[in-house]
Short mmCIF file of C-alpha atoms and ligand atoms in Angstrom, two decimals:
data_model
loop_
_atom_site.label_atom_id
_atom_site.label_comp_id
_atom_site.label_asym_id
_atom_site.label_seq_id
_atom_site.Cartn_x
_atom_site.Cartn_y
_atom_site.Cartn_z
CA MET A 25 30.84 -1.85 21.78
CA TYR A 26 28.36 -3.30 23.85
CA HIS A 27 25.32 -4.92 22.04
CA GLY A 28 22.62 -6.73 24.10
CA VAL A 29 23.04 -9.85 22.07
CA THR A 30 20.49 -12.35 23.35
CA ARG A 31 19.30 -13.36 20.03
CA LYS A 32 21.34 -13.30 16.76
CA PRO A 33 19.98 -12.87 13.23
CA PRO A 34 20.39 -16.15 11.30
CA ALA A 35 23.99 -16.11 9.80
CA LYS A 36 23.93 -12.92 7.91
CA PRO A 37 27.02 -10.68 7.99
CA ASP A 38 25.83 -7.48 9.66
CA GLU A 39 26.43 -4.56 7.27
CA ASP A 40 27.30 -1.50 9.07
CA ASP A 41 23.73 -0.18 9.07
CA ASP A 42 21.89 1.87 11.56
CA ASP A 43 19.31 -0.56 12.31
CA ALA A 44 17.51 0.02 15.50
CA SER A 45 17.84 -2.37 18.42
CA PRO A 46 15.39 -5.27 18.33
CA ASP A 47 13.45 -3.93 21.37
CA THR A 48 12.52 -0.60 19.66
CA PRO A 49 9.07 -0.43 18.20
CA ARG A 50 8.84 -0.66 14.50
CA LYS A 51 9.07 2.78 13.05
CA GLU A 52 8.62 4.16 9.59
CA ARG A 53 11.57 6.14 8.24
CA VAL A 54 12.07 8.29 5.27
CA LEU A 55 14.72 7.20 2.85
CA HIS A 56 16.32 9.40 0.30
CA THR A 57 18.07 7.65 -2.61
CA ARG A 58 19.29 8.20 -6.02
CA VAL A 59 17.78 5.99 -8.67
CA PRO A 60 18.59 5.31 -12.34
CA ALA A 61 16.67 7.48 -14.72
CA VAL A 62 15.05 4.60 -16.40
CA LEU A 63 13.72 3.29 -13.15
CA GLU A 64 12.40 6.71 -12.07
CA GLU A 65 10.48 6.94 -15.37
CA GLU A 66 9.06 3.62 -14.92
CA LEU A 67 8.08 4.25 -11.38
CA LYS A 68 6.47 7.55 -12.21
CA ARG A 69 4.52 6.13 -15.15
CA PHE A 70 3.36 3.29 -13.16
CA ALA A 71 2.32 5.22 -10.18
CA LYS A 72 0.40 7.59 -12.59
CA ASN A 73 -1.48 4.62 -14.09
CA LEU A 74 -2.31 3.53 -10.87
CA ARG A 75 -3.21 7.02 -9.58
CA VAL A 76 -1.21 6.33 -6.32
CA PRO A 77 1.67 8.28 -4.86
CA VAL A 78 5.12 7.06 -6.31
CA SER A 79 6.32 6.45 -2.74
CA ASN A 80 3.60 3.76 -2.24
CA VAL A 81 4.89 2.22 -5.43
CA VAL A 82 8.47 2.44 -4.27
CA ARG A 83 7.53 0.92 -0.92
CA ALA A 84 5.71 -1.95 -2.50
CA ILE A 85 8.51 -2.65 -4.82
CA LEU A 86 11.12 -2.48 -2.23
CA GLU A 87 9.47 -5.01 -0.22
CA ASP A 88 9.39 -7.41 -3.10
CA ALA A 89 12.78 -6.73 -4.13
CA LEU A 90 14.13 -7.44 -0.66
CA LYS A 91 12.37 -10.62 -0.62
CA MET A 92 14.01 -11.55 -3.98
CA ALA A 93 17.41 -10.36 -2.77
CA ASP A 94 17.09 -12.38 0.34
CA ARG A 95 17.01 -15.43 -1.94
CA ALA A 96 19.80 -14.51 -4.29
CA THR A 97 22.72 -12.83 -3.20
CA GLY A 98 23.79 -9.91 -5.40
CA SER A 99 25.09 -6.32 -5.75
CA VAL A 100 23.00 -3.31 -5.21
CA GLU A 101 22.90 -2.83 -8.97
CA ASP A 102 21.46 -6.39 -9.36
CA ARG A 103 18.88 -5.38 -6.89
CA LEU A 104 17.85 -2.23 -8.69
CA ASN A 105 17.60 -4.37 -11.91
CA ASP A 106 15.43 -6.64 -10.05
CA ALA A 107 13.17 -3.80 -9.11
CA VAL A 108 13.13 -2.60 -12.67
CA ALA A 109 12.15 -6.17 -13.64
CA VAL A 110 9.54 -6.25 -10.98
CA VAL A 111 8.05 -3.16 -12.21
CA ARG A 112 8.02 -4.42 -15.70
CA SER A 113 7.06 -8.08 -15.30
CA GLU A 114 5.07 -8.26 -12.04
CA ARG A 115 2.67 -5.48 -12.36
CA GLU A 116 -0.09 -7.76 -10.91
CA THR A 117 1.52 -8.52 -7.96
CA ILE A 118 2.49 -5.00 -7.22
CA GLN A 119 -1.00 -3.85 -8.15
CA SER A 120 -2.58 -6.27 -5.74
CA LYS A 121 -0.09 -5.22 -3.00
CA LEU A 122 -0.98 -1.53 -3.67
CA LYS A 123 -4.54 -2.24 -3.65
CA ARG A 124 -4.25 -3.53 -0.14
CA LEU A 125 -3.10 0.02 0.62
CA ASP A 126 -6.25 1.49 -0.55
CA PRO A 127 -8.66 1.37 2.30
CA LEU A 128 -11.76 0.95 0.14
CA ASP A 129 -10.32 -1.65 -2.12
CA ASP A 130 -11.74 -4.66 -0.52
CA VAL A 131 -15.19 -3.22 -0.18
CA LEU A 132 -17.74 -5.36 -1.84
CA ALA A 133 -20.74 -3.10 -1.40
CA PHE A 134 -21.82 0.14 0.25
CA GLN A 135 -25.03 0.38 2.28
CA PRO A 136 -26.52 3.74 3.11
CA LEU A 137 -26.85 4.52 6.86
CA VAL A 138 -27.57 7.32 9.18
CA VAL A 139 -24.54 8.08 11.57
CA ALA A 140 -25.48 7.71 15.16
CA LEU A 141 -21.96 7.96 16.77
CA PRO A 142 -19.81 10.77 15.30
CA THR A 143 -17.02 9.05 13.24
CA GLU A 144 -14.88 9.78 10.42
CA CYS A 145 -14.83 8.73 6.85
CA THR A 146 -12.51 5.83 6.24
CA ALA A 147 -11.30 7.41 2.94
CA CYS A 148 -10.92 11.04 3.51
CA GLN A 149 -10.89 11.26 7.26
CA GLY A 150 -13.51 13.84 7.18
CA SER A 151 -15.76 13.97 10.13
CA LEU A 152 -19.19 12.40 9.97
CA ARG A 153 -21.72 13.82 12.50
CA ARG A 154 -24.58 12.36 14.18
CA GLY A 155 -27.56 12.37 11.89
CA GLU A 156 -25.55 12.68 8.74
CA SER A 157 -25.76 10.33 5.93
CA GLY A 158 -22.87 7.89 5.54
CA TRP A 159 -22.32 4.55 3.64
CA LEU A 160 -21.28 1.34 5.32
CA GLY A 161 -18.62 -0.51 3.30
CA MET A 162 -19.06 -4.21 3.53
CA THR A 163 -15.82 -6.03 3.17
CA THR A 164 -14.78 -9.66 3.51
CA ASP A 165 -13.21 -8.86 6.92
CA PRO A 166 -16.05 -8.35 9.42
CA SER A 167 -13.88 -6.97 11.99
CA ARG A 168 -12.98 -3.98 9.76
CA ARG A 169 -15.35 -1.11 10.01
CA VAL A 170 -15.58 1.07 6.82
CA ILE A 171 -17.84 4.08 6.62
CA VAL A 172 -17.40 6.73 3.96
CA CYS A 173 -18.99 10.15 3.22
CA GLY A 174 -21.01 10.87 0.21
CA ALA A 175 -17.89 12.50 -1.40
CA CYS A 176 -15.97 9.24 -1.14
CA LEU A 177 -18.69 6.95 -2.24
CA PRO A 178 -17.67 5.59 -5.79
CA LYS A 179 -19.42 7.10 -8.78
CA PRO A 180 -21.20 4.95 -11.17
CA ASP A 181 -18.70 3.22 -13.61
CA PRO A 182 -19.13 4.84 -17.06
CA ASP A 183 -17.79 1.62 -18.68
CA PRO A 184 -20.66 0.28 -20.51
CA THR A 185 -19.42 -3.30 -20.00
CA HIS A 186 -20.23 -2.91 -16.33
CA THR A 187 -23.93 -2.36 -16.61
CA GLU A 188 -25.01 -4.75 -13.64
CA LYS A 189 -26.72 -2.24 -11.52
CA GLU A 190 -27.90 -2.91 -7.91
CA PRO A 191 -31.49 -2.42 -7.41
CA THR A 192 -32.25 0.95 -5.81
CA PRO A 193 -34.27 0.66 -2.69
ZN1 ZN B 217 -14.91 10.86 2.72
#
């Protein structure tokens, strides 16, 4: 079989997988897999708590588990057990990873604005027309533009311990 082997992955025995050639652009694929019932339960509970899709959780965990598996050789079962362990013990890591998937999570504040150039809401992708009210999300990354519609603007936190209110203009 002819493989264009100009560069080899570092000393790792190639499992007979369907890995794309190194030149193809990175694509996302859908994986279907069987998981132990205990893992499924844990995943669903975890996803429900965070109010994110289970698939996001699985993806975040897989990335972590693969990193771990890279370090320690082990069977598939070990890796699944690792994944369970990750869910149970590394909630914070996964939580912060998942937060990065939320487009509004690194927003420090929202500032009202009037839309001049038609755009779309960063959160719901709804269209924002010229003249409409929007809210600019200020993040730590100035290269990132976040504008949300009124529906996606966070509602006041009902938690009484969070009473620091921003002065209304
Ligand atoms: Zn929106």
